[in-house]
Tab-separated table of C-alpha atoms and ligand atoms in Angstrom:
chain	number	residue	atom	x	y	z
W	107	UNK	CA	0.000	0.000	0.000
W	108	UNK	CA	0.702	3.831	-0.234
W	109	UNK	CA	0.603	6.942	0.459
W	110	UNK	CA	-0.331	10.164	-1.544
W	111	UNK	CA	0.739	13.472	-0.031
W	112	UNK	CA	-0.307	16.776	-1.643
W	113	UNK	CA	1.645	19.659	-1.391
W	114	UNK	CA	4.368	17.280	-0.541
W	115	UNK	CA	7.570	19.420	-1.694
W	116	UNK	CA	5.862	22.403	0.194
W	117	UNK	CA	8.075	23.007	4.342
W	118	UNK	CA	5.241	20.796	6.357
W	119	UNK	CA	4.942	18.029	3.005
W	120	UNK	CA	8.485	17.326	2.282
W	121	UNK	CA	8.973	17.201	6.416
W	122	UNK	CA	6.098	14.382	6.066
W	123	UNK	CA	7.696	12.899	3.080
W	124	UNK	CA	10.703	12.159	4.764
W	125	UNK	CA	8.748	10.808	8.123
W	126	UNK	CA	7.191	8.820	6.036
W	127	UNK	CA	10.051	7.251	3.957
W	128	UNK	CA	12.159	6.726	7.307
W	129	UNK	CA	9.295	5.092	8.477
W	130	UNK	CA	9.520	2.590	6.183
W	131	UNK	CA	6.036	3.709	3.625
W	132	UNK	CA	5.874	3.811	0.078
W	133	UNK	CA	5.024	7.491	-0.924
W	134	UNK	CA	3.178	9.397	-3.964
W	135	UNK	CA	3.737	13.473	-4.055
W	136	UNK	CA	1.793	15.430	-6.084
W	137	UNK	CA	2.258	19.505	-5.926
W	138	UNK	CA	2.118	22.225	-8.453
W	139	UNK	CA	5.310	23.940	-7.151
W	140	UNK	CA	3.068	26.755	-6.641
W	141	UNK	CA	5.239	27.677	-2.872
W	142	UNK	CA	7.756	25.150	-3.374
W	143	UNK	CA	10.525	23.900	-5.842
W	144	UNK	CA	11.525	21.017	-7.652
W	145	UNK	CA	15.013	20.408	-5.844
W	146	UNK	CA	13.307	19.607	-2.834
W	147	UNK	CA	12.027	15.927	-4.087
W	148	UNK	CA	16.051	15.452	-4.790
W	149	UNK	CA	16.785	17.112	-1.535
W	150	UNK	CA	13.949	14.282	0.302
W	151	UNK	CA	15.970	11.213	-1.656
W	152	UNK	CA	19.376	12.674	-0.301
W	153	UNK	CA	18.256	13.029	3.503
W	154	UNK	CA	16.635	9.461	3.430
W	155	UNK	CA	18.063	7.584	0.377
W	156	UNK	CA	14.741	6.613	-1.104
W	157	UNK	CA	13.046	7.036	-4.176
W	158	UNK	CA	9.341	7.828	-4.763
W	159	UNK	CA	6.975	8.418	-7.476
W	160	UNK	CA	6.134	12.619	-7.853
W	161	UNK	CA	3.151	13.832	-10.280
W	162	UNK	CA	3.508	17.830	-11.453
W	163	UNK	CA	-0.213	18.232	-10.629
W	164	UNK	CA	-2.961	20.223	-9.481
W	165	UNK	CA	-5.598	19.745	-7.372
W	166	UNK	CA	-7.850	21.724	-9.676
W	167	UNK	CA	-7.450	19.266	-12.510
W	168	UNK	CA	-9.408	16.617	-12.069
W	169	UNK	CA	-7.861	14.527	-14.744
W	170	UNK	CA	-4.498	15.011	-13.447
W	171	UNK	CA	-5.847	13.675	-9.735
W	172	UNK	CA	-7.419	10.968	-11.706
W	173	UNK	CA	-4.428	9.535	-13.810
W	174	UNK	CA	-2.018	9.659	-10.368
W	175	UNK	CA	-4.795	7.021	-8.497
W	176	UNK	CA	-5.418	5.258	-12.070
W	177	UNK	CA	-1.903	4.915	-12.029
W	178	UNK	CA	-1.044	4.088	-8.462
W	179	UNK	CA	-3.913	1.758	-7.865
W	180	UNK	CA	-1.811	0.976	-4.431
W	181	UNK	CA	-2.445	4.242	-2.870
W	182	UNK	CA	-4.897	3.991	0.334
W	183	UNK	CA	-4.605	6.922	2.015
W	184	UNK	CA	-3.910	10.594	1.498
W	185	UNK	CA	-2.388	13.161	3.763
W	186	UNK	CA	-3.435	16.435	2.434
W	187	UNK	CA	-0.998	19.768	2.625
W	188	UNK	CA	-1.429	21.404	-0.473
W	189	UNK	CA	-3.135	24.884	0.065
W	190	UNK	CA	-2.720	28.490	-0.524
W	191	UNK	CA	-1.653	29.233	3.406
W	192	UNK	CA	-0.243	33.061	3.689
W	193	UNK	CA	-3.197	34.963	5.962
W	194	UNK	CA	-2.737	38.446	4.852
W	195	UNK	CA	-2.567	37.306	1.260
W	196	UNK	CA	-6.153	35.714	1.655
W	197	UNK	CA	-7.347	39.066	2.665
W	198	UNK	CA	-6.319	40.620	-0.351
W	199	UNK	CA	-7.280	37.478	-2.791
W	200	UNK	CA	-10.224	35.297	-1.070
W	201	UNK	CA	-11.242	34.053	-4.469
W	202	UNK	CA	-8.141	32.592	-5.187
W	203	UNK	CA	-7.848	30.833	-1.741
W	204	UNK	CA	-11.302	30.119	-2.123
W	205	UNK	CA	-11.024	28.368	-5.265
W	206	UNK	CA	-7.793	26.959	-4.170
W	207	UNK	CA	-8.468	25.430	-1.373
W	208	UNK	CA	-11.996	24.608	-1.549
W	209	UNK	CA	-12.689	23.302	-4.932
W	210	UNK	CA	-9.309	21.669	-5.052
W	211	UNK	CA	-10.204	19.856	-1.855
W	212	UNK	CA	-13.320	18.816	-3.241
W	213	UNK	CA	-11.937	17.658	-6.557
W	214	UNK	CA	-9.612	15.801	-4.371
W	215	UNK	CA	-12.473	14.198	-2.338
W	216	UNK	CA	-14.345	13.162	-5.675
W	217	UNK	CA	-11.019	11.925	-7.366
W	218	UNK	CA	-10.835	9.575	-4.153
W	219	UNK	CA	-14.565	8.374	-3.780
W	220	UNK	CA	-14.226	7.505	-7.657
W	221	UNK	CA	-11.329	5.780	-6.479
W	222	UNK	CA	-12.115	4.066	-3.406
W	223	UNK	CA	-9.648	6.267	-1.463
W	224	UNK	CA	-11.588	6.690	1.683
W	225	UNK	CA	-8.248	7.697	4.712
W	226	UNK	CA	-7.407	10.873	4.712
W	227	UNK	CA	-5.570	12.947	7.269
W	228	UNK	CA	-5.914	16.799	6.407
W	229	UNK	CA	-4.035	19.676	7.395
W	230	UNK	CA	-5.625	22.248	9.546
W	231	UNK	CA	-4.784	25.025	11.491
W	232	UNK	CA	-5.500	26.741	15.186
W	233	UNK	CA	-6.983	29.496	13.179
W	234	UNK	CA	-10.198	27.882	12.462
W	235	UNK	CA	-10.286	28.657	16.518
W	236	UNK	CA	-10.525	32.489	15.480
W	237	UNK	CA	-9.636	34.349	19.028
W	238	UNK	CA	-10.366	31.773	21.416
W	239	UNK	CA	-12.212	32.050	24.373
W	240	UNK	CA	-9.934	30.140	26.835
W	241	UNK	CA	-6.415	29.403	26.552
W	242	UNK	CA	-5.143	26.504	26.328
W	243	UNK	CA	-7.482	25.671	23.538
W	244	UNK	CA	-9.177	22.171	23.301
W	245	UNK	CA	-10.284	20.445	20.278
W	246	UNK	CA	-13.973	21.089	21.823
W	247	UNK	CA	-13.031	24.998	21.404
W	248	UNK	CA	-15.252	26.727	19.718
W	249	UNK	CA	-14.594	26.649	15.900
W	250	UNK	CA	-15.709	28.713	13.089
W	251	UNK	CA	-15.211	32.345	14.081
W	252	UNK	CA	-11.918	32.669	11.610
W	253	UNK	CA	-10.175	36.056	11.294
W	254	UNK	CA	-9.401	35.779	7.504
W	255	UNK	CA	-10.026	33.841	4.117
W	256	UNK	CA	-7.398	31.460	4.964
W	257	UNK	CA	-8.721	30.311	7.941
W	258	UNK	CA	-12.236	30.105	6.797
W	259	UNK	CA	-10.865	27.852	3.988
W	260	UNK	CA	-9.945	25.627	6.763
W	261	UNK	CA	-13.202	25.654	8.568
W	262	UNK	CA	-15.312	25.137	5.257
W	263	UNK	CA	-12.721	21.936	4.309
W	264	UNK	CA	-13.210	20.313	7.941
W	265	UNK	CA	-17.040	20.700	7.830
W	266	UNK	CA	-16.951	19.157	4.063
W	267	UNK	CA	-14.650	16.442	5.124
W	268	UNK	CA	-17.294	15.850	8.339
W	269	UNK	CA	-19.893	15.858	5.632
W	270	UNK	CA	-18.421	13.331	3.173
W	271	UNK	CA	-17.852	11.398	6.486
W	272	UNK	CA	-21.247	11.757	8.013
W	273	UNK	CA	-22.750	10.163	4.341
W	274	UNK	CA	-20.566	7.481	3.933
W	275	UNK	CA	-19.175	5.921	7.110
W	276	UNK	CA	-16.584	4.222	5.218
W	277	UNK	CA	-14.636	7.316	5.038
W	278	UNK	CA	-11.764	7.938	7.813
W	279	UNK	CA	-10.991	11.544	8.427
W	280	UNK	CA	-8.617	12.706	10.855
W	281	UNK	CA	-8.201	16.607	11.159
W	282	UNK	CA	-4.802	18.350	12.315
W	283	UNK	CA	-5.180	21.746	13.619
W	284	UNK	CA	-1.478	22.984	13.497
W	285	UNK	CA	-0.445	25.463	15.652
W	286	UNK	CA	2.805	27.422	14.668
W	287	UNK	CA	4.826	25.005	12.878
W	288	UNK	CA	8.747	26.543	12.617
W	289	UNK	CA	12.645	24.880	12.883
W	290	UNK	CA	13.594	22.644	9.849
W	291	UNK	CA	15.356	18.947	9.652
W	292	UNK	CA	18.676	18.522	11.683
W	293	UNK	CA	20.370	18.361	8.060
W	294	UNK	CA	19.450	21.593	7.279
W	295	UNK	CA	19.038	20.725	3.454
W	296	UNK	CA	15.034	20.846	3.755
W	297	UNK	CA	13.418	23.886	5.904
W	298	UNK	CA	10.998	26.848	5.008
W	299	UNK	CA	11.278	29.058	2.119
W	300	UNK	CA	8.452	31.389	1.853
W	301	UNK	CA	8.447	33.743	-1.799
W	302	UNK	CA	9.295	37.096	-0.539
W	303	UNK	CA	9.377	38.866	2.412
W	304	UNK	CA	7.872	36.316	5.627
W	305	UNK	CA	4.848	37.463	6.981
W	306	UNK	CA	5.587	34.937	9.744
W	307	UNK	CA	7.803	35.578	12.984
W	308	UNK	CA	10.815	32.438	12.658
W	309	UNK	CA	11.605	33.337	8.739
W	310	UNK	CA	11.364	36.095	9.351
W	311	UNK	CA	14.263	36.370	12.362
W	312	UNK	CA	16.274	33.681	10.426
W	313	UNK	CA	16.702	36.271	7.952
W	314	UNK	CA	17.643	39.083	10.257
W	315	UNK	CA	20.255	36.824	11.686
W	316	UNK	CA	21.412	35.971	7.825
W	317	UNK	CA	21.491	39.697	7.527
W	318	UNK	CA	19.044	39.484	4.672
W	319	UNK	CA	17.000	41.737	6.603
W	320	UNK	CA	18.110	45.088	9.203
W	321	UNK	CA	16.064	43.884	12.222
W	322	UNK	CA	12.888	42.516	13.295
W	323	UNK	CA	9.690	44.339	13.375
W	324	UNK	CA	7.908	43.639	16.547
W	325	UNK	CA	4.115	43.803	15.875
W	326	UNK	CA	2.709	45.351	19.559
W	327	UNK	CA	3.505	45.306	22.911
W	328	UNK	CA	0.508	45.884	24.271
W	329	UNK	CA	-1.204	42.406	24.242
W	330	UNK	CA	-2.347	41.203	27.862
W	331	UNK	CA	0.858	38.708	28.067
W	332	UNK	CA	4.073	38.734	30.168
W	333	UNK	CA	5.704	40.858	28.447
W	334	UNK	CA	3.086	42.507	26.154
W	335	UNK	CA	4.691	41.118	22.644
W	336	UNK	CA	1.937	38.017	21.659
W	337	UNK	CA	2.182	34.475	22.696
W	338	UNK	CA	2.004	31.687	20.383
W	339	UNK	CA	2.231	27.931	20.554
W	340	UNK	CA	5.278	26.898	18.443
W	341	UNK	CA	6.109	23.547	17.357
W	342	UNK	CA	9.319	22.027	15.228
W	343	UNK	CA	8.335	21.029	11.831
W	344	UNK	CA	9.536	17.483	12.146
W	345	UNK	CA	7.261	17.146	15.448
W	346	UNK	CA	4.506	17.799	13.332
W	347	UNK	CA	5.725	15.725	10.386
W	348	UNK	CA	5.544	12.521	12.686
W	349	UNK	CA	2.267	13.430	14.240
W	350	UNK	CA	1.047	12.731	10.374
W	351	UNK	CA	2.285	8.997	11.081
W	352	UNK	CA	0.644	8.534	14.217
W	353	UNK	CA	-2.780	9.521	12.753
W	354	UNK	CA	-2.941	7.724	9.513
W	355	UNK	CA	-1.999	4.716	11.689
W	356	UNK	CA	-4.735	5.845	14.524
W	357	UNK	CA	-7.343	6.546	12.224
W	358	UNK	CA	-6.796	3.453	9.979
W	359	UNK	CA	-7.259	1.817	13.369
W	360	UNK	CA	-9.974	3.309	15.025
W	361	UNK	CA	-11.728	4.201	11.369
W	362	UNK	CA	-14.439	7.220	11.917
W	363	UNK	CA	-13.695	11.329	12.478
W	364	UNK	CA	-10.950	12.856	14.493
W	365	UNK	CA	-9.844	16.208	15.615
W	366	UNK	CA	-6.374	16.518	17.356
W	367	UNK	CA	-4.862	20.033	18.237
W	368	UNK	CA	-0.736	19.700	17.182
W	369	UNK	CA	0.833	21.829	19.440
W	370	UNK	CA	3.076	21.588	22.513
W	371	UNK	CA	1.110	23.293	24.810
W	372	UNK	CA	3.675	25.784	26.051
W	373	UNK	CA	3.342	29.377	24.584
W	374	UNK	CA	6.338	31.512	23.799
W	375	UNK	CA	5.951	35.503	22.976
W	376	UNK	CA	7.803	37.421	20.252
W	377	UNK	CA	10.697	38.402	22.344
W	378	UNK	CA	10.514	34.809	24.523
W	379	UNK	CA	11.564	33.434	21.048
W	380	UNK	CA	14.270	36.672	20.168
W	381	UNK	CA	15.727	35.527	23.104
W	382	UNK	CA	15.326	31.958	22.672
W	383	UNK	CA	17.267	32.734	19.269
W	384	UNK	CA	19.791	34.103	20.563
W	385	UNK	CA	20.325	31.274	23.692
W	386	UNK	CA	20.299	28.716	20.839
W	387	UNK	CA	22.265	30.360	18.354
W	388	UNK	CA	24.708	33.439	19.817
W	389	UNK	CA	22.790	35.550	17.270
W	390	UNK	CA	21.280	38.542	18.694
W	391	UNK	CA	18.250	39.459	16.802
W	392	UNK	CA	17.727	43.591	16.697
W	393	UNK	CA	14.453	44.551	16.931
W	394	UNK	CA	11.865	47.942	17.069
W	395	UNK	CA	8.971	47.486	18.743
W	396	UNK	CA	6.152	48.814	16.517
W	397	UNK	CA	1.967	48.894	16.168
W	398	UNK	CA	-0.089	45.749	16.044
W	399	UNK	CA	-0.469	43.713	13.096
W	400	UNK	CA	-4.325	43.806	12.012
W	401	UNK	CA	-6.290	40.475	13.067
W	402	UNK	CA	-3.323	39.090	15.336
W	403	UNK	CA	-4.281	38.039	18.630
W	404	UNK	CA	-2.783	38.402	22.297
W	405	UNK	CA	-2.711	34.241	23.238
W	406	UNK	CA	-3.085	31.017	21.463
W	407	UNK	CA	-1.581	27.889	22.412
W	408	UNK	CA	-3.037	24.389	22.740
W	409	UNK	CA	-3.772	22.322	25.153
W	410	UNK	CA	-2.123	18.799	23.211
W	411	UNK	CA	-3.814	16.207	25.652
W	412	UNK	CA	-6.030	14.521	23.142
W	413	UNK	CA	-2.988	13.778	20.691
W	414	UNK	CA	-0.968	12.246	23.630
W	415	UNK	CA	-3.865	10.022	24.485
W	416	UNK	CA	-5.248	9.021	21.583
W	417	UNK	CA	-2.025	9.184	18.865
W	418	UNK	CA	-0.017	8.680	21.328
W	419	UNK	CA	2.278	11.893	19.782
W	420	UNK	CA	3.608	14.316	21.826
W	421	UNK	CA	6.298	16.888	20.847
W	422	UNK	CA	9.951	16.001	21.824
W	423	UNK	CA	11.769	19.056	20.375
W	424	UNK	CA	12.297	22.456	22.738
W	425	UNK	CA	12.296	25.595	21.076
W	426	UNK	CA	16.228	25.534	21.554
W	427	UNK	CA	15.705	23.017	18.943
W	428	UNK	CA	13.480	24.997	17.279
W	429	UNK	CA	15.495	28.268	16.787
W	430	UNK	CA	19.128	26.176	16.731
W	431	UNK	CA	17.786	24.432	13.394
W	432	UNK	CA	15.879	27.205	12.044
W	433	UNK	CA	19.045	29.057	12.077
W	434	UNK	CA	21.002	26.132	10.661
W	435	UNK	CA	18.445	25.745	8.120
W	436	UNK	CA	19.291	29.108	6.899
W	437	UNK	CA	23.057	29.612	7.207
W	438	UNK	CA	23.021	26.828	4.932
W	439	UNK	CA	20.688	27.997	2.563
W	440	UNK	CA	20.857	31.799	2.654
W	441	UNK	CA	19.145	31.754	-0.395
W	442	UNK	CA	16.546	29.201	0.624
W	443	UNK	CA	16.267	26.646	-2.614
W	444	UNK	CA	17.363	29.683	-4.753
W	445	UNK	CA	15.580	30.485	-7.869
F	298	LIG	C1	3.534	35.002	15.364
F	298	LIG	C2	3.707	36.167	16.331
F	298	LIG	C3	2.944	38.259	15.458
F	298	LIG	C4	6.013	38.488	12.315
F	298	LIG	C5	0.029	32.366	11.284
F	298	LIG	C6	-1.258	31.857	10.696
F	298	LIG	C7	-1.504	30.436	11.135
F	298	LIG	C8	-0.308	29.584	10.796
F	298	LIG	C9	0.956	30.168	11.408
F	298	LIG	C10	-0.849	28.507	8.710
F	298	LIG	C11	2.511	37.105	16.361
F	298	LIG	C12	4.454	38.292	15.700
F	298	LIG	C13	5.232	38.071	13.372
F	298	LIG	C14	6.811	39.655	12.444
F	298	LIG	C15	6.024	39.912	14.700
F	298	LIG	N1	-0.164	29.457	9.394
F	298	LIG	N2	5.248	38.764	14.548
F	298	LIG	N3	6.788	40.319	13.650
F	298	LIG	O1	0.034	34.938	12.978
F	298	LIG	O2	0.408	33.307	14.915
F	298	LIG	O3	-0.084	32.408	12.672
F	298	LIG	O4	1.085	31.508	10.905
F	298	LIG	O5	-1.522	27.624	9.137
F	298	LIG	O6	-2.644	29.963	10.446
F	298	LIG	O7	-2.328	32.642	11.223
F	298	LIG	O8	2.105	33.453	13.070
F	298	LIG	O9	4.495	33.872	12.752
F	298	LIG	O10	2.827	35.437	11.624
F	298	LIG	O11	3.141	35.539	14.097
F	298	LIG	O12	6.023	40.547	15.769
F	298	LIG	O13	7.544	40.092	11.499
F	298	LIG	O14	4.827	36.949	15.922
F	298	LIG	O15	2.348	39.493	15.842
F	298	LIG	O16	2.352	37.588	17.686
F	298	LIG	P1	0.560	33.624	13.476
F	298	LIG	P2	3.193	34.594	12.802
């Protein structure tokens, strides 16, 4: 049997992919290399010296979905990254992201049923949380009040996916709601690489400290936290990779609908992690403190009991970890994967 991951050359997907070779699975990627680049598949095969099948594809073209499970006739289960994912960019294009992520996901869904591809683990994020009431956040936290396109894509894809489930029982769906996913693997050949300038906090830093950048821009200090900067609940990227593995294998097991938060369940604030950075790394990260960031909120971090007891996943790295191979991520590539 296999495994097809979308979006698998994208920094959460190729993470996965190698999880998922080391632990011993046959894998399919598909992606469109809409955020992400070819010479990550060859960077995967280097870091765990196996060989998969990859389809140029997107999830809007359903023919293209079609011929890669007409072709792989072995595949069982999908883990699902691929997704338009930058927040402030959905404000500005919710039609795209829309369209994107929502009719992709259902073209995926139908390509699947047609298929009699019924597993899928799918990748969702704290944000369909919105501001939460109550931190730390449960998966029985209320869900639906998102702050932006991006986030309502995520909402709309979980209730589908409860849907699809709710009319055919045979379908298992388990739902990952990421919290802030940063660091890279310990080889440093495979790590994030966002188009541009980061809208999010470690890329952003790792390129201060690469001196791509002057200094960081601290986005308020005014949020009702320890120090006023805002708290989030970060989590290394490989943590997350292997919490993929221990719901495919849950959810193949137990069968039905699943929600787990992915977090660690400690929060961190902007300067925590500036100072984290430079604990882990001996890079001091400069910094102005300036206005708030519209739609950012003071606290959200999870409360990861549910994945312990259920997955049996909880996260092992610290955010030492975190920042130390964030850092070594990007001395290596200062370029990320270049053009
Ligand atoms: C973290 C903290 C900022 C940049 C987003 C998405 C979420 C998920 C992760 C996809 C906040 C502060 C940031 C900067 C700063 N993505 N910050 N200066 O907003 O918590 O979550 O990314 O699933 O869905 O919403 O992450 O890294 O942008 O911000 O001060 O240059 O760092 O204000 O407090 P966020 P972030």
């Amino acid at each position: 049997m296999s495994v097809l991951i979308t979006g698998g050359a994208g920094f959460i997907g190729s993470h996965a992919a190698v999880e998922f070779l080391n632990a011993g699975y046959e894998i399919v990627i598909m992606d469109n290399f809409s955020n992400s680049k070819p010479v990550v598949l060859d960077r995967i095969k280097q870091i765990t010296g196996k060989d998969f099948k990859f389809y140029r594809a997107d999830l809007l073209d359903l023919a293209s979905l079609d011929k890669i499970f007409d072709e792989n006739p072995e595949i069982d289960s999908v883990i699902h990254f691929a997704g338009l994912k930058a927040v402030g960019e959905s404000v500005s294009k919710p039609l795209e992201y829309y369209h994107n992520n929502v009719t992709g996901t259902l073209m995926l869904c139908d390509s699947m049923r047609r298929h009699g591809v019924k597993t899928i683990v799918f990748s969702s994020s704290a944000t369909v949380y919105g501001a939460p009431d109550e931190v730390p956040i449960k998966e029985s936290a209320r869900v639906g009040n998102a702050t932006n396109p991006y986030g309502e894509t995520k909402v709309m894809i979980e209730r589908i996916l409860k849907d699809i489930y709710v009319s055919d029982k045979e379908w298992n769906v388990s739902v990952l709601r990421y919290f802030n996913p940063i660091g890279a693997h310990k080889s440093g050949l495979i790590g994030e690489d966002p188009n541009g300038i980061p809208n999010n906090l470690m890329p952003y830093i790792t390129k201060v400290a690469g001196g791509k950048l002057p200094y960081l821009h601290v986005f308020g200090n005014d949020y009702n936290t320890h120090d006023g900067t805002g708290v989030r609940d970060y989590i290394h990227v490989v943590d997350l990779a292997r919490a993929h593995l221990k719901a495919l294998e849950s959810i193949k097991e137990r069968r039905g609908i699943d929600y787990f938060n992915i977090g660690t369940g400690t929060g961190y604030s902007v300067l925590d992690i500036v100072k984290a950075y430079k604990e882990a790394t001996g890079v001091e990260i400069k910094y102005e403190i300036e206005g708030r960031r519209p739609g950012d909120i003071d606290a959200c971090f999870a409360d990861p009991t549910k994945a312990r007891e259920i997955l049996g996943w909880t996260a092992e790295y610290d955010i030492t970890d975190m920042c130390r191979d964030s850092n070594n991520w990007q001395r290596n590539n200062p370029n990320g994967y270049g053009e």
